[in-house]
Each structure stands twice: as structure tokens, then as C-alpha cells.
Short mmCIF file of C-alpha atoms and ligand atoms in Angstrom, two decimals:
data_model
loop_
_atom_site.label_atom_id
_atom_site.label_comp_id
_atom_site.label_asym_id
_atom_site.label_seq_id
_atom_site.Cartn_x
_atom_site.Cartn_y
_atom_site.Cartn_z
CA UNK A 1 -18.74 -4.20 0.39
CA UNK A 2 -17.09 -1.80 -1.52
CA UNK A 3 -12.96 -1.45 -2.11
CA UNK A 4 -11.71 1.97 -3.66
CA UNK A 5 -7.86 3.04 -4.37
CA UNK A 6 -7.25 6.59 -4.55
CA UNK A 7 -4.59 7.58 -7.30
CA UNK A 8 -2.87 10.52 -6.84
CA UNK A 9 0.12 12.86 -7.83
CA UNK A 10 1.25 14.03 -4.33
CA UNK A 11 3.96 16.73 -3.89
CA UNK A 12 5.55 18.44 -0.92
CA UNK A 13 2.91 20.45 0.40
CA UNK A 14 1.38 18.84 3.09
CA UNK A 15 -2.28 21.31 2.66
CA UNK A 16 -2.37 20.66 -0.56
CA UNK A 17 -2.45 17.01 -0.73
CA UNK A 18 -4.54 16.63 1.92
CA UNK A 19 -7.50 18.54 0.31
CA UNK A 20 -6.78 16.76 -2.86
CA UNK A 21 -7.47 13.70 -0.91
CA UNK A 22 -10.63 14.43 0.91
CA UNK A 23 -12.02 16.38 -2.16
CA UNK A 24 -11.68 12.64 -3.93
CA UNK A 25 -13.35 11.13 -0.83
CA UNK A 26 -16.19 13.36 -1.07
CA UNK A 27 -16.88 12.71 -4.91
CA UNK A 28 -16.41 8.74 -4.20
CA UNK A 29 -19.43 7.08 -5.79
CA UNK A 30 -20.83 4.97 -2.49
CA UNK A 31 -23.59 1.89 -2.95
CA UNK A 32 -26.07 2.96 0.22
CA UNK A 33 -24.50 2.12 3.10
CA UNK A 34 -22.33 -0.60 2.52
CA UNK A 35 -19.14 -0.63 3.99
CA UNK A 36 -16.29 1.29 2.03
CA UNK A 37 -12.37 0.35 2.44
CA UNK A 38 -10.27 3.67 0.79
CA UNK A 39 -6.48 2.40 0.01
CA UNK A 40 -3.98 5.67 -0.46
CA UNK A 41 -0.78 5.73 -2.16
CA UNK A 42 2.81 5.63 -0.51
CA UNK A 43 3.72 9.03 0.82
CA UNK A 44 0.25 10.30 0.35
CA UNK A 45 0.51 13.22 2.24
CA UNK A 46 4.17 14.17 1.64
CA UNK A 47 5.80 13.27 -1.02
CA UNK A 48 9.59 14.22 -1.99
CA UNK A 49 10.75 17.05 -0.85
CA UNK A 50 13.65 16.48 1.54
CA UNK A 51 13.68 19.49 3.78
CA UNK A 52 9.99 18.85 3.98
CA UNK A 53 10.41 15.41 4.79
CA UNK A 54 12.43 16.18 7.79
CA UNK A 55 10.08 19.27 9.10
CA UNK A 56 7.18 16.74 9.13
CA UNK A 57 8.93 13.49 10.62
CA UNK A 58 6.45 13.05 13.38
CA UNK A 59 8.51 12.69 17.04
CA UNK A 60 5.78 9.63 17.70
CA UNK A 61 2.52 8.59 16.13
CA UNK A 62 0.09 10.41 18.62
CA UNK A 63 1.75 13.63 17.89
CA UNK A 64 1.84 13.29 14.07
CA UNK A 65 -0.57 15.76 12.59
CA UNK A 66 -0.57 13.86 9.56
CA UNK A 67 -2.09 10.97 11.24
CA UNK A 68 -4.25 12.53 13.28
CA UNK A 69 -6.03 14.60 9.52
CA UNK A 70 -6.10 11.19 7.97
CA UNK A 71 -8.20 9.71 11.00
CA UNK A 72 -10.42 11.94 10.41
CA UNK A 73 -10.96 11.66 7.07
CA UNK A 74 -11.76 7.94 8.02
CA UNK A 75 -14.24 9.30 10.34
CA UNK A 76 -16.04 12.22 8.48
CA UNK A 77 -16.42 10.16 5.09
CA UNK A 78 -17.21 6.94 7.35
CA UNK A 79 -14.66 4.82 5.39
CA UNK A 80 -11.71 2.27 6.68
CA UNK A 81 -8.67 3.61 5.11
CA UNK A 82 -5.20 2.52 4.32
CA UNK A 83 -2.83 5.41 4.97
CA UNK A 84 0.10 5.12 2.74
CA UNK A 85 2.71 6.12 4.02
CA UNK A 86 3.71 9.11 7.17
CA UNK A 87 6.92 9.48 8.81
CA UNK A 88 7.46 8.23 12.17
CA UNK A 89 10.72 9.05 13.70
CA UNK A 90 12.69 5.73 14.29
CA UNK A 91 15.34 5.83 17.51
CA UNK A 92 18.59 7.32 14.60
CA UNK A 93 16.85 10.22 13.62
CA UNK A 94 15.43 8.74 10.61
CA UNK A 95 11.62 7.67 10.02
CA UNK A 96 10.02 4.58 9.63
CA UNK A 97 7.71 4.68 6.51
CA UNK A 98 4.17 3.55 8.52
CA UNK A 99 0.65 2.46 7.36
CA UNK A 100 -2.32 2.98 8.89
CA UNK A 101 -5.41 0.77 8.78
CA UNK A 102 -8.41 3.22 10.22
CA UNK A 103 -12.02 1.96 10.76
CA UNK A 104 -14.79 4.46 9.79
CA UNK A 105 -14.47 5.81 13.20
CA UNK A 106 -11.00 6.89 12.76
CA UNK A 107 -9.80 4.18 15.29
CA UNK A 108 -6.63 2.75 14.74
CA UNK A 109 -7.02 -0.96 13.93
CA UNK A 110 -3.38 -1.43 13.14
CA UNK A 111 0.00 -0.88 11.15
CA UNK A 112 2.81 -1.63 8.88
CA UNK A 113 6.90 -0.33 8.85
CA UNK A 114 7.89 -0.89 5.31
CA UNK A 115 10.28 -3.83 5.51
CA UNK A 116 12.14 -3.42 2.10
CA UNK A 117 13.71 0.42 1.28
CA UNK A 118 14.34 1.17 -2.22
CA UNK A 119 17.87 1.72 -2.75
CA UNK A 120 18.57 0.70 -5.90
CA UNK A 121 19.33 2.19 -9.44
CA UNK A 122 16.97 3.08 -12.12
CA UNK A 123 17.66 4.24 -15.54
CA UNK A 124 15.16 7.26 -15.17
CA UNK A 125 16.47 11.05 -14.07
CA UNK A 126 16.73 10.31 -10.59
CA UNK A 127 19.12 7.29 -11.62
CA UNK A 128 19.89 6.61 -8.21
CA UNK A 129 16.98 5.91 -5.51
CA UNK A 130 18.26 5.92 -1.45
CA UNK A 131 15.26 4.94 0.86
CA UNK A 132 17.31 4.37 3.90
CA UNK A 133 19.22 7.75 3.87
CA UNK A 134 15.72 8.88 5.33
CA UNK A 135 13.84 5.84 6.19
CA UNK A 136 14.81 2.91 8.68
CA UNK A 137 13.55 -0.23 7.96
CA UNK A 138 10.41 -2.09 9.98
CA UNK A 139 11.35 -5.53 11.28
CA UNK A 140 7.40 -7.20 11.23
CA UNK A 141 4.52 -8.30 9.17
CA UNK A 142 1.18 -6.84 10.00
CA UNK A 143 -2.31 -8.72 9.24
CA UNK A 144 -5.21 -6.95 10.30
CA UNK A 145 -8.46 -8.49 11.31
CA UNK A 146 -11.38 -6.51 9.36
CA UNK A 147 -15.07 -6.33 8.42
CA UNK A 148 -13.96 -6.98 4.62
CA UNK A 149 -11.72 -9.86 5.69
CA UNK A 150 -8.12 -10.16 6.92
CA UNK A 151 -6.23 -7.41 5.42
CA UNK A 152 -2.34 -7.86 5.13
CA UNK A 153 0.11 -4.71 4.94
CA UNK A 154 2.65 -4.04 2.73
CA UNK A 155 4.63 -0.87 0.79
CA UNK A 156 6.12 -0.19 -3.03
CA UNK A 157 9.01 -2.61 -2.78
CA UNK A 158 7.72 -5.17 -1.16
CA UNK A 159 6.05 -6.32 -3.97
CA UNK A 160 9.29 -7.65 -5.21
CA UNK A 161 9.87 -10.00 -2.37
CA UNK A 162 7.25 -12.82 -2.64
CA UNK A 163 8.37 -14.40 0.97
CA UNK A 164 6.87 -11.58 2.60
CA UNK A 165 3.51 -12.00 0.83
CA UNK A 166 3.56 -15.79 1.45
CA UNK A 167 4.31 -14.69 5.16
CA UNK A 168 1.39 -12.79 5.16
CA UNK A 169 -0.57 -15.89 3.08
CA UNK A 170 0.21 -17.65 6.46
CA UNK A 171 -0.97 -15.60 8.66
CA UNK A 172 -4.35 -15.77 7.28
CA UNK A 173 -4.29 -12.90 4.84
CA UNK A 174 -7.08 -12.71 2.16
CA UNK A 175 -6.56 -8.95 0.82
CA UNK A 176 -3.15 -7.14 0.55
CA UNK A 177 -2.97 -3.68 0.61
CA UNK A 178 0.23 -2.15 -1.29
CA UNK A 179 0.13 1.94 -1.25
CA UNK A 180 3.10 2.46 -3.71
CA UNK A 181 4.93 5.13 -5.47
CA UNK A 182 6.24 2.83 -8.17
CA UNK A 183 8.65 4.70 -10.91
CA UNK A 184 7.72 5.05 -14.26
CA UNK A 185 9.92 2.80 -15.52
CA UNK A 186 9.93 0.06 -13.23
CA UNK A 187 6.20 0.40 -13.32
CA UNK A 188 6.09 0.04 -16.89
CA UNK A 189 8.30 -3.06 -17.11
CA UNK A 190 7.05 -5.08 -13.80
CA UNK A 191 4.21 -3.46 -11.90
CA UNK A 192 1.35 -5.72 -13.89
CA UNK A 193 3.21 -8.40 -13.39
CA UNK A 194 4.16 -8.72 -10.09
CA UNK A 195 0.70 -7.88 -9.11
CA UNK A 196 -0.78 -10.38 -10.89
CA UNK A 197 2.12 -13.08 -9.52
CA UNK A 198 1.48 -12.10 -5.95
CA UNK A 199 -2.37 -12.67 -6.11
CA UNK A 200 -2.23 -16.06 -7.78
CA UNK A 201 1.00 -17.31 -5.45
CA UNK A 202 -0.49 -16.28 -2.13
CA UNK A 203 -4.40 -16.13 -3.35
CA UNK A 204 -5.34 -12.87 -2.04
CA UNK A 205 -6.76 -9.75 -3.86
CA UNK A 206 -4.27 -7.37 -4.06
CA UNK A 207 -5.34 -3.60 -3.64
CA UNK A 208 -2.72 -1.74 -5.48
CA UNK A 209 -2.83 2.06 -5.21
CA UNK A 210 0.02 3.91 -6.88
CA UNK A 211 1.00 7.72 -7.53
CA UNK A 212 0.92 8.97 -10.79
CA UNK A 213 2.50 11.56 -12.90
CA UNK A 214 5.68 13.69 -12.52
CA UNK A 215 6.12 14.76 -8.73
CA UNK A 216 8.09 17.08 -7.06
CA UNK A 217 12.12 16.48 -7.11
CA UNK A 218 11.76 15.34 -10.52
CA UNK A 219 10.67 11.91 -9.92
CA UNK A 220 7.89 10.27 -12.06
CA UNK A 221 5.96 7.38 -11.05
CA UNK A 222 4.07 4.73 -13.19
CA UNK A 223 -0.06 4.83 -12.03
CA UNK A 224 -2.20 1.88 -12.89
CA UNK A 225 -3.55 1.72 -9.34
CA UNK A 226 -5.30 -1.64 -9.79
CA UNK A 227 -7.38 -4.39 -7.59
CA UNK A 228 -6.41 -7.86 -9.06
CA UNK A 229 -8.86 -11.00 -7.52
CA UNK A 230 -7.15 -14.08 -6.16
CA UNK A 231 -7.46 -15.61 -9.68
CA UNK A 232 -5.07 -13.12 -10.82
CA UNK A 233 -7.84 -11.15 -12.55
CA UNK A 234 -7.85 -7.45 -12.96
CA UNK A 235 -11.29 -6.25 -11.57
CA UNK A 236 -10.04 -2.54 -11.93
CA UNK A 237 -7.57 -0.46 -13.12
CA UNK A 238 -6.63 3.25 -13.47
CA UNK A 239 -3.79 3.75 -15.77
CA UNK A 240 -2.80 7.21 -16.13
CA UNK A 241 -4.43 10.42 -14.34
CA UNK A 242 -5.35 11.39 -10.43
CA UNK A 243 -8.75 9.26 -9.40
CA UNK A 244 -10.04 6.24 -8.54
CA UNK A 245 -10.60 2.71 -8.75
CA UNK A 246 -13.26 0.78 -7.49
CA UNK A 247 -14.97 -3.12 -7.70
CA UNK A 248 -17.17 -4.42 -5.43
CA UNK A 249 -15.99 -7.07 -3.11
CA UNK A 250 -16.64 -10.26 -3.84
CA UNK A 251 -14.54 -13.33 -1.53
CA UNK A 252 -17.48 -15.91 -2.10
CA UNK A 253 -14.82 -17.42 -5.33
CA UNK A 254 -11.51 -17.37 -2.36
CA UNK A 255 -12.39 -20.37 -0.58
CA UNK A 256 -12.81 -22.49 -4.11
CA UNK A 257 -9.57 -21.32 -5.63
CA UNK A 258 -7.72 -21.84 -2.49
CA UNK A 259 -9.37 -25.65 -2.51
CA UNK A 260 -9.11 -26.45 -5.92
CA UNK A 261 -5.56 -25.31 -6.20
CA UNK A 262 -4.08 -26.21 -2.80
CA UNK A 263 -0.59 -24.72 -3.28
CA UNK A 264 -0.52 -23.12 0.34
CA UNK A 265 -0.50 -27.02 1.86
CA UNK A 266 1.46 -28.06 -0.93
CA UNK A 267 4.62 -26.26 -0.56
CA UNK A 268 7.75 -27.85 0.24
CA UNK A 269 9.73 -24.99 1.76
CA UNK A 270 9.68 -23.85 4.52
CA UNK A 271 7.70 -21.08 5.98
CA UNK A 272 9.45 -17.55 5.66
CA UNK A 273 11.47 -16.49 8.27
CA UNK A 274 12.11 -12.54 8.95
CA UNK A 275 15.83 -11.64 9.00
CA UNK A 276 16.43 -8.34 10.70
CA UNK A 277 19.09 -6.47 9.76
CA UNK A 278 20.38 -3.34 11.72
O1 LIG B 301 10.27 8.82 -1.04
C1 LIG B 301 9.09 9.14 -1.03
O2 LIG B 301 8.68 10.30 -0.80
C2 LIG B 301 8.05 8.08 -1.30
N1 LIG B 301 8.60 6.77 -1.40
C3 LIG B 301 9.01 6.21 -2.55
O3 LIG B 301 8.94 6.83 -3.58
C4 LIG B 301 9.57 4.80 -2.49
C5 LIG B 301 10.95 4.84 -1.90
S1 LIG B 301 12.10 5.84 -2.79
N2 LIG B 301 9.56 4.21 -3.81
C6 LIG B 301 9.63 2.90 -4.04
O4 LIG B 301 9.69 2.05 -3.13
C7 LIG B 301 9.60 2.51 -5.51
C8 LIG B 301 9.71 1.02 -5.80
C9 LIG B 301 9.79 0.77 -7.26
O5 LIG B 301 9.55 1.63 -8.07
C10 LIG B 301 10.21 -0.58 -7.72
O6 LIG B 301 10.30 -1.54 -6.94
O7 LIG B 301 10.45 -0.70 -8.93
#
């Protein structure tokens, strides 16, 4: 089995984007026939871009077009993919930010709100960053059963909130997908890092893909799409530059480091709780 994160510098044009992404699927190197699991940025298909935004907010997930070219992607290039991130209008007239987990048949197997908006201040020309002016926030964890193993979903900033990952640790994660579109300078100071933390804590890989590069409304994000093992190692990474990563799949070291180092049974807190907030 073969994992693969697309990289890419997405704007606001909807068209373009999407061709940028299936012209990467179609030069993906593929190993025969064996099963293929593509992990896209956040905001793949639309990023920035306000008044776009807002055109494209989908009234409901069967009537998005966006999701609707992404499953077939998934179909035609007969690969499960992670769709990072489409708009889905939430009941105030904002969107939730939603993944998609495809099989190679395009079927849904399952998705993911982001839980955690970004609203928070970065010393980089945007300076200040307000997710939930546009997004509303999901209120569950997602862990999808898959060929490749249990896959658990989460978005950008989640990655700084460790109970979520341990959440999804519980409920019998082994790989955790994070589409992200992680600034430059926030990426440069704590993106390695907290991958690396959130693999060894909860033992999963972590499939990492981030944009790269300056994108529209002046925002730059950091790259270094990477897939770190449950050991914390980095099997692949892409620093700079639109592309992709990709390592073979290998679980058959998961079940020794989660013996030898038992820290899921050994905790002494208790197990994350999700508090919703309005
Ligand atoms: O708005 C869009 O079009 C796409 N979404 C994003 O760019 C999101 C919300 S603004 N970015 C992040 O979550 C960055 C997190 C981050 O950089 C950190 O935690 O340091």
C-alpha cells in the first residue's frame, strides 16, 4: 500500500485548482496495483478569496460541486482520497470546513468538521487570522474504518490540541490525516515539531499535507507536506514547491511500538472529553 500527499499552492479559482490537482494525480508514480490513499491540503479547491468563498459555500453536501469533482477524481485515478477542506453551509450562514474520505470508487466512506478555527494573531502580513467570521466550528471526531487501516480526521489547527489526537488514539486510530494550510511562520517555528509530537504521543503515522507558497489575499503558507511513522520518523517530506510526497506503507512496526512503549494504558488522565461551544 501506497500513501501520497499532494502539495499545492491553491488560489481562488475553483477550475484552476482543480486541474492542478488531477494533472498531479495523473503523473503520480503508482507500484502495479496496489492500493493508493491521496491526502489534499486544507482548502484545496478554494482557497482565500472571500467573495469566492461565499459564491461556492455549498447549500448541503450532495449539491456541492466541489465534492461531487473530487469524487470523481477518487474514481477516475482509482485512489481513496482525503479532501481537504470544501465549504458546507452550517445552519448561520457560515460553512463548516469538511473532509472527505473517498474510496477509489468515489463513495463516501466518511467525514470531518474542523473542530479548532484559527483565530489568532501572527506576526506575518495578514497579522490577524479570523476562521470563524466564515467558518462554524464541527462538534465531533471522525475515525474511519479503511483498507490501509483506521484513518482518523483532523484540519491545520488541530494539530495544536493534542486531546483531540489522543481522542482519536482511543478510538482506534492508526493514521491521521491533517490537510493544512499552515502559515509560513508558524510553519517554520512549530509545524516539524508538532508533527513529530503527535505521532510519538498517540502512535499513529501522521499524513501531513500542507499548501505552499504565497496564495491569493496575500497569505503565505509554510509547505513541508510530510508522512512521519509512529516512531516519530520522517519517511517523507516535501519542503518547498507544488508536488508530492510518497512512502510506502508499512504498519507491521505499530503493534511493537505500541507494546513496547505502552503509554496509551499507562495514562493517568482521563480520556478527552469534547466541549462544545456555540
Ligand atoms: O481560509 C482558508 O481559505 C483556508 N484555511 C486556512 O488557511 C486555515 C484557517 S485561516 N489556516 C489555519 O488553520 C492555519 C493554522 C496555523 O498556521 C497554525 O496553527 O499555526
Amino acid at each position: 500500500m501506497q500513501i501520497s500527499l499532494l502539495q499545492c499552492q491553491s488560489g481562488a479559482d475553483v477550475q484552476a485548482n482543480l486541474a492542478f490537482i488531477e494533472a498531479l494525480l495523473a503523473l503520480l508514480p503508482r507500484v502495479d496495483l496496489e492500493p493508493q490513499l491521496v491526502v489534499l491540503p486544507e482548502a484545496c479547491l478554494l482557497f482565500g478569496g472571500h467573495e469566492s468563498k461565499q459564491k461556492h459555500i455549498a447549500k448541503s453536501a450532495v449539491e456541492s460541486p466541489l465534492l461531487g469533482s473530487l469524487a470523481n477524481l477518487a474514481k477516475q485515478y482509482q485512489v481513496y482520497l482525503i479532501a481537504g477542506t470544501i465549504p458546507i453551509l452550517a445552519h448561520d450562514g457560515r460553512a463548516y470546513s469538511r473532509s472527505y474520505l473517498f474510496d477509489d470508487d468515489g463513495e463516501e466512506l466518511g467525514c470531518y468538521d474542523k473542530l479548532h478555527l484559527f483565530d489568532v494573531e501572527v506576526s506575518d502580513g495578514t497579522k490577524t487570522y479570523r476562521e470563524s467570521d466564515t467558518f462554524y466550528p464541527g462538534n465531533k471526531i471522525s475515525v474511519v474504518d479503511t483498507p490501509f487501516g483506521k484513518i482518523g480526521l483532523a484540519i491545520c489547527y488541530d494539530l495544536r490540541f493534542p486531546e483531540l489526537f489522543r481522542a482519536m488514539r482511543l478510538a482506534g486510530a492508526e493514521l491521521i490525516a491533517l490537510p493544512s494550510a499552515f502559515t509560513k511562520v508558524t510553519g517554520e517555528a512549530h509545524w516539524q515539531t508538532l508533527l513529530q509530537a503527535r505521532a510519538i504521543e498517540t502512535q499513529c503515522f501522521m499524513l501531513a499535507a500542507n499548501q505552499w507558497g504565497a496564495n491569493d489575499g496575500g497569505r503565505e503558507t509554510w509547505g513541508q507536506s510530510m508522512i512521519v511513522d509512529p516512531w516519530g520518523r520522517i519517511l517523507a517530506q516535501k519542503k518547498t514547491g507544488c508536488g508530492w510526497v510518497q512512502a510506502p506503507l508499512d504498519k507491521t512496526k505499530l503493534n511493537d511500538i505500541r507494546q513496547q512503549i505502552p503509554v496509551a494504558i499507562h495514562n493517568r488522565f482521563a480520556k478527552p472529553t469534547l466541549i462544545e461551544q456555540s
